[in-house]
Amino acid sequence: ETGVTQSPTHLIKTRGQQVTLRCSSQSGHNTVSWYQQALGQGPQFIFQYYREEENGRGNFPPRFSGLQFPNYSSELNVNALELDDSALYLCASSRGLEPVNEQFFGPGTRLTVL
Amino acid sequence: AQKVTQAQTEISVVEKEDVTLDCVYETRDTTYYLFWYKQPPSGELVFLIRRNSFDEQNEISGRYSWNFQKSTSSFNFTITASQVVDSAVYFCALSGVDNDMRFGAGTRLTVKP
């Protein structure tokens, strides 16, 4: 286990609703990255938070937003859910910003949008 | 733009066979990092290796080995004497100076007893 936890494990929502996913980073890590992994595909980078500020964003619309708290845990919020938002959402924590720093992934939250 | 291509969608081998997973990447960055991750059915991505663009030495770790060739933009992964526990989806990933880690589509490896 990596020490990165995510909640909830599974979630079912209906189209148009809003959802909040949570991630607790590994001790000593101040960077959290979020990824969306659709079925049968590789993870896609959503955004990254470093010391409570967004530091980089992938090709996702503004209805995907996030927060990082002083303890470096993080939330991913998705508004106006669409069917295509159904996916496994992974968070990863690391120490600092350098790409060389290993990212430790959590087990993911599986979101189903009906 | 950065891109990772894993042309093999699925591979099936019998236990003890050697298997190579291919990874081809594209990037304009001169400094970049390549990764391999394993994703078992539980879903959690397990880090296997990281290689920076200035280090083309091949690496061996037990039954795992990696062949990095900048000339062909490839970073292939070989499992020697495969075991049933190696069954998983394997992802190759690329990270440049913008910290935007790009993953390939993955290769599903099935090792049959």
mmCIF file of C-alpha atoms in Angstrom:
data_model
loop_
_atom_site.group_PDB
_atom_site.id
_atom_site.type_symbol
_atom_site.label_atom_id
_atom_site.label_comp_id
_atom_site.label_asym_id
_atom_site.label_seq_id
_atom_site.Cartn_x
_atom_site.Cartn_y
_atom_site.Cartn_z
ATOM 1 C CA GLU A 1 0.000 0.000 0.000
ATOM 2 C CA THR A 2 1.146 3.525 -0.820
ATOM 3 C CA GLY A 3 -0.392 5.421 2.104
ATOM 4 C CA VAL A 4 -2.610 7.409 -0.265
ATOM 5 C CA THR A 5 -6.285 6.964 0.517
ATOM 6 C CA GLN A 6 -9.348 7.938 -1.448
ATOM 7 C CA SER A 7 -13.013 8.113 -0.566
ATOM 8 C CA PRO A 8 -15.520 6.957 -1.400
ATOM 9 C CA THR A 9 -14.561 3.722 -3.116
ATOM 10 C CA HIS A 10 -17.602 3.672 -5.352
ATOM 11 C CA LEU A 11 -20.196 6.280 -6.179
ATOM 12 C CA ILE A 12 -23.314 6.343 -8.323
ATOM 13 C CA LYS A 13 -24.761 9.659 -9.456
ATOM 14 C CA THR A 14 -27.235 10.823 -12.060
ATOM 15 C CA ARG A 15 -26.593 13.182 -14.914
ATOM 16 C CA GLY A 16 -26.577 16.830 -13.872
ATOM 17 C CA GLN A 17 -25.633 16.158 -10.262
ATOM 18 C CA GLN A 18 -22.470 17.296 -8.528
ATOM 19 C CA VAL A 19 -19.864 15.078 -6.869
ATOM 20 C CA THR A 20 -16.927 15.540 -4.501
ATOM 21 C CA LEU A 21 -14.107 13.016 -4.313
ATOM 22 C CA ARG A 22 -11.491 13.059 -1.581
ATOM 23 C CA CYS A 23 -7.836 12.140 -1.370
ATOM 24 C CA SER A 24 -5.434 11.975 1.569
ATOM 25 C CA SER A 25 -1.833 12.220 0.526
ATOM 26 C CA GLN A 26 1.049 10.232 1.886
ATOM 27 C CA SER A 27 2.756 11.703 4.914
ATOM 28 C CA GLY A 28 5.376 14.277 3.911
ATOM 29 C CA HIS A 29 3.924 14.841 0.449
ATOM 30 C CA ASN A 30 2.775 18.334 -0.535
ATOM 31 C CA THR A 31 1.695 17.689 -4.128
ATOM 32 C CA VAL A 32 -1.478 15.966 -5.279
ATOM 33 C CA SER A 33 -2.387 15.127 -8.874
ATOM 34 C CA TRP A 34 -5.755 13.900 -10.095
ATOM 35 C CA TYR A 35 -6.358 11.599 -13.048
ATOM 36 C CA GLN A 36 -9.418 10.270 -14.843
ATOM 37 C CA GLN A 37 -9.231 6.732 -16.174
ATOM 38 C CA ALA A 38 -12.054 5.701 -18.469
ATOM 39 C CA LEU A 39 -12.676 1.990 -18.921
ATOM 40 C CA GLY A 40 -10.001 0.381 -21.079
ATOM 41 C CA GLN A 41 -7.884 3.504 -21.290
ATOM 42 C CA GLY A 42 -4.872 4.995 -19.587
ATOM 43 C CA PRO A 43 -5.194 7.660 -16.886
ATOM 44 C CA GLN A 44 -5.607 11.233 -18.119
ATOM 45 C CA PHE A 45 -4.193 14.138 -16.141
ATOM 46 C CA ILE A 46 -6.870 16.465 -14.759
ATOM 47 C CA PHE A 47 -4.853 18.857 -12.600
ATOM 48 C CA GLN A 48 -2.217 19.110 -9.937
ATOM 49 C CA TYR A 49 -2.124 20.984 -6.625
ATOM 50 C CA TYR A 50 1.022 22.100 -4.868
ATOM 51 C CA ARG A 51 0.860 23.795 -1.486
ATOM 52 C CA GLU A 52 -2.837 24.612 -1.931
ATOM 53 C CA GLU A 53 -2.432 26.201 -5.387
ATOM 54 C CA GLU A 54 -3.329 24.681 -8.746
ATOM 55 C CA ASN A 55 -0.136 23.964 -10.641
ATOM 56 C CA GLY A 56 -1.007 22.682 -14.074
ATOM 57 C CA ARG A 57 -4.186 21.456 -15.662
ATOM 58 C CA GLY A 58 -5.004 18.980 -18.386
ATOM 59 C CA ASN A 59 -7.658 19.260 -21.060
ATOM 60 C CA PHE A 60 -10.697 19.199 -18.799
ATOM 61 C CA PRO A 61 -13.559 21.727 -18.662
ATOM 62 C CA PRO A 62 -13.985 24.189 -15.770
ATOM 63 C CA ARG A 63 -16.726 22.059 -14.226
ATOM 64 C CA PHE A 64 -13.831 19.958 -12.960
ATOM 65 C CA SER A 65 -12.380 21.863 -10.024
ATOM 66 C CA GLY A 66 -10.299 21.077 -7.010
ATOM 67 C CA LEU A 67 -8.979 22.133 -3.658
ATOM 68 C CA GLN A 68 -5.977 21.331 -1.567
ATOM 69 C CA PHE A 69 -6.078 21.844 2.174
ATOM 70 C CA PRO A 70 -3.324 22.908 4.591
ATOM 71 C CA ASN A 71 -2.732 19.258 5.495
ATOM 72 C CA TYR A 72 -2.242 18.610 1.733
ATOM 73 C CA SER A 73 -5.310 16.439 1.378
ATOM 74 C CA SER A 74 -7.338 17.273 -1.684
ATOM 75 C CA GLU A 75 -10.805 17.280 -3.201
ATOM 76 C CA LEU A 76 -11.951 16.892 -6.775
ATOM 77 C CA ASN A 77 -15.321 18.442 -7.557
ATOM 78 C CA VAL A 78 -17.265 17.762 -10.714
ATOM 79 C CA ASN A 79 -20.376 19.796 -11.494
ATOM 80 C CA ALA A 80 -23.152 19.058 -13.980
ATOM 81 C CA LEU A 81 -22.164 15.422 -14.324
ATOM 82 C CA GLU A 82 -22.298 13.869 -17.775
ATOM 83 C CA LEU A 83 -22.479 10.209 -18.728
ATOM 84 C CA ASP A 84 -18.893 10.385 -20.045
ATOM 85 C CA ASP A 85 -17.667 11.329 -16.575
ATOM 86 C CA SER A 86 -18.110 7.701 -15.578
ATOM 87 C CA ALA A 87 -14.573 6.539 -14.820
ATOM 88 C CA LEU A 88 -12.041 5.586 -12.178
ATOM 89 C CA TYR A 89 -10.642 8.725 -10.578
ATOM 90 C CA LEU A 90 -7.126 8.354 -9.257
ATOM 91 C CA CYS A 91 -5.164 10.694 -7.095
ATOM 92 C CA ALA A 92 -1.422 10.588 -6.636
ATOM 93 C CA SER A 93 0.761 12.326 -4.119
ATOM 94 C CA SER A 94 4.401 13.267 -4.372
ATOM 95 C CA ARG A 95 6.996 15.381 -2.656
ATOM 96 C CA GLY A 96 7.580 18.657 -4.494
ATOM 97 C CA LEU A 97 7.030 19.424 -8.158
ATOM 98 C CA GLU A 98 9.897 17.804 -9.966
ATOM 99 C CA PRO A 99 8.778 15.115 -12.435
ATOM 100 C CA VAL A 100 11.550 12.942 -11.112
ATOM 101 C CA ASN A 101 9.709 12.598 -7.824
ATOM 102 C CA GLU A 102 7.751 9.389 -7.689
ATOM 103 C CA GLN A 103 3.997 9.676 -7.597
ATOM 104 C CA PHE A 104 2.199 7.330 -5.227
ATOM 105 C CA PHE A 105 -1.284 6.436 -6.364
ATOM 106 C CA GLY A 106 -4.362 5.753 -4.318
ATOM 107 C CA PRO A 107 -6.801 2.918 -5.055
ATOM 108 C CA GLY A 108 -9.191 5.236 -6.875
ATOM 109 C CA THR A 109 -12.862 6.149 -6.730
ATOM 110 C CA ARG A 110 -15.091 4.517 -9.301
ATOM 111 C CA LEU A 111 -17.782 6.967 -10.388
ATOM 112 C CA THR A 112 -20.810 5.813 -12.341
ATOM 113 C CA VAL A 113 -23.082 8.433 -13.874
ATOM 114 C CA LEU A 114 -26.532 7.198 -14.886
ATOM 115 C CA ALA B 1 2.738 17.676 -27.745
ATOM 116 C CA GLN B 2 3.610 14.644 -25.692
ATOM 117 C CA LYS B 3 2.292 11.248 -26.621
ATOM 118 C CA VAL B 4 2.790 7.658 -25.524
ATOM 119 C CA THR B 5 1.836 4.742 -27.726
ATOM 120 C CA GLN B 6 1.459 1.185 -26.525
ATOM 121 C CA ALA B 7 0.565 -0.675 -29.678
ATOM 122 C CA GLN B 8 -0.125 -3.995 -27.953
ATOM 123 C CA THR B 9 -3.615 -3.930 -26.492
ATOM 124 C CA GLU B 10 -3.533 -7.450 -25.076
ATOM 125 C CA ILE B 11 -0.888 -10.122 -24.743
ATOM 126 C CA SER B 12 -1.414 -13.664 -23.551
ATOM 127 C CA VAL B 13 1.472 -15.975 -22.644
ATOM 128 C CA VAL B 14 1.964 -19.222 -20.808
ATOM 129 C CA GLU B 15 3.794 -19.194 -17.519
ATOM 130 C CA LYS B 16 7.597 -19.140 -17.791
ATOM 131 C CA GLU B 17 7.543 -17.523 -21.208
ATOM 132 C CA ASP B 18 9.390 -14.229 -21.680
ATOM 133 C CA VAL B 19 7.275 -11.290 -22.791
ATOM 134 C CA THR B 20 8.138 -7.789 -24.005
ATOM 135 C CA LEU B 21 5.783 -4.840 -23.731
ATOM 136 C CA ASP B 22 6.442 -2.070 -26.232
ATOM 137 C CA CYS B 23 6.298 1.662 -25.585
ATOM 138 C CA VAL B 24 6.972 4.444 -28.074
ATOM 139 C CA TYR B 25 6.875 8.095 -27.040
ATOM 140 C CA GLU B 26 6.883 11.544 -28.596
ATOM 141 C CA THR B 27 8.080 14.722 -26.938
ATOM 142 C CA ARG B 28 9.780 17.984 -27.816
ATOM 143 C CA ASP B 29 11.273 18.343 -24.348
ATOM 144 C CA THR B 30 14.965 17.628 -24.017
ATOM 145 C CA THR B 31 14.500 16.701 -20.385
ATOM 146 C CA TYR B 32 11.796 14.193 -19.688
ATOM 147 C CA TYR B 33 11.045 11.131 -17.616
ATOM 148 C CA LEU B 34 9.656 7.775 -18.606
ATOM 149 C CA PHE B 35 7.791 5.449 -16.303
ATOM 150 C CA TRP B 36 6.228 2.032 -16.191
ATOM 151 C CA TYR B 37 3.296 1.278 -13.904
ATOM 152 C CA LYS B 38 1.444 -1.947 -13.190
ATOM 153 C CA GLN B 39 -2.294 -1.891 -12.525
ATOM 154 C CA PRO B 40 -3.656 -5.094 -10.994
ATOM 155 C CA PRO B 41 -7.415 -5.721 -10.873
ATOM 156 C CA SER B 42 -7.621 -3.783 -7.598
ATOM 157 C CA GLY B 43 -7.025 -0.605 -9.614
ATOM 158 C CA GLU B 44 -4.118 0.925 -7.745
ATOM 159 C CA LEU B 45 -1.210 1.906 -9.973
ATOM 160 C CA VAL B 46 2.054 0.363 -8.823
ATOM 161 C CA PHE B 47 5.263 2.151 -9.757
ATOM 162 C CA LEU B 48 7.844 -0.087 -11.458
ATOM 163 C CA ILE B 49 10.555 2.159 -12.845
ATOM 164 C CA ARG B 50 11.510 5.735 -13.702
ATOM 165 C CA ARG B 51 14.130 6.698 -16.270
ATOM 166 C CA ASN B 52 15.296 10.203 -17.196
ATOM 167 C CA SER B 53 16.119 11.232 -20.741
ATOM 168 C CA PHE B 54 19.837 11.484 -20.067
ATOM 169 C CA ASP B 55 20.230 7.963 -18.811
ATOM 170 C CA GLU B 56 20.005 5.378 -21.555
ATOM 171 C CA GLN B 57 21.433 2.558 -19.499
ATOM 172 C CA ASN B 58 19.278 -0.504 -19.524
ATOM 173 C CA GLU B 59 18.110 -1.707 -16.157
ATOM 174 C CA ILE B 60 17.405 -5.089 -14.719
ATOM 175 C CA SER B 61 15.492 -5.750 -11.531
ATOM 176 C CA GLY B 62 14.939 -9.405 -10.861
ATOM 177 C CA ARG B 63 12.775 -10.773 -13.667
ATOM 178 C CA TYR B 64 12.088 -7.283 -15.016
ATOM 179 C CA SER B 65 14.272 -5.412 -17.473
ATOM 180 C CA TRP B 66 13.894 -2.203 -19.410
ATOM 181 C CA ASN B 67 15.421 -1.126 -22.722
ATOM 182 C CA PHE B 68 15.510 2.639 -23.294
ATOM 183 C CA GLN B 69 16.541 3.774 -26.793
ATOM 184 C CA LYS B 70 16.341 7.498 -27.556
ATOM 185 C CA SER B 71 17.195 6.878 -31.212
ATOM 186 C CA THR B 72 13.894 5.066 -31.679
ATOM 187 C CA SER B 73 11.994 6.863 -28.866
ATOM 188 C CA SER B 74 11.227 3.566 -27.253
ATOM 189 C CA PHE B 75 11.172 2.331 -23.672
ATOM 190 C CA ASN B 76 10.351 -1.367 -23.759
ATOM 191 C CA PHE B 77 9.707 -3.600 -20.767
ATOM 192 C CA THR B 78 10.564 -7.296 -20.638
ATOM 193 C CA ILE B 79 9.390 -9.824 -18.094
ATOM 194 C CA THR B 80 11.519 -12.939 -18.018
ATOM 195 C CA ALA B 81 10.019 -16.270 -16.962
ATOM 196 C CA SER B 82 6.562 -14.781 -16.523
ATOM 197 C CA GLN B 83 4.347 -15.826 -13.630
ATOM 198 C CA VAL B 84 0.589 -15.808 -13.138
ATOM 199 C CA VAL B 85 0.990 -12.941 -10.631
ATOM 200 C CA ASP B 86 2.347 -10.789 -13.457
ATOM 201 C CA SER B 87 -1.131 -10.667 -14.979
ATOM 202 C CA ALA B 88 -2.195 -7.017 -14.964
ATOM 203 C CA VAL B 89 -2.478 -3.968 -17.162
ATOM 204 C CA TYR B 90 0.854 -2.252 -17.708
ATOM 205 C CA PHE B 91 1.140 1.431 -18.506
ATOM 206 C CA CYS B 92 4.024 3.368 -19.941
ATOM 207 C CA ALA B 93 4.021 7.087 -19.076
ATOM 208 C CA LEU B 94 5.950 10.220 -19.992
ATOM 209 C CA SER B 95 6.440 13.377 -17.942
ATOM 210 C CA GLY B 96 8.098 16.533 -19.206
ATOM 211 C CA VAL B 97 8.913 19.890 -17.716
ATOM 212 C CA ASP B 98 5.241 20.802 -17.281
ATOM 213 C CA ASN B 99 4.571 17.884 -14.921
ATOM 214 C CA ASP B 100 1.709 16.720 -17.149
ATOM 215 C CA MET B 101 2.166 12.967 -17.003
ATOM 216 C CA ARG B 102 0.873 11.308 -20.162
ATOM 217 C CA PHE B 103 -0.024 7.639 -20.050
ATOM 218 C CA GLY B 104 -0.312 5.179 -22.884
ATOM 219 C CA ALA B 105 -3.504 3.198 -23.345
ATOM 220 C CA GLY B 106 -1.998 0.229 -21.546
ATOM 221 C CA THR B 107 -1.240 -3.383 -22.397
ATOM 222 C CA ARG B 108 -3.260 -6.100 -20.713
ATOM 223 C CA LEU B 109 -0.995 -9.035 -19.943
ATOM 224 C CA THR B 110 -2.503 -12.411 -19.143
ATOM 225 C CA VAL B 111 -0.180 -15.150 -17.943
ATOM 226 C CA LYS B 112 -1.783 -18.570 -18.033
ATOM 227 C CA PRO B 113 -0.626 -21.426 -15.806
#
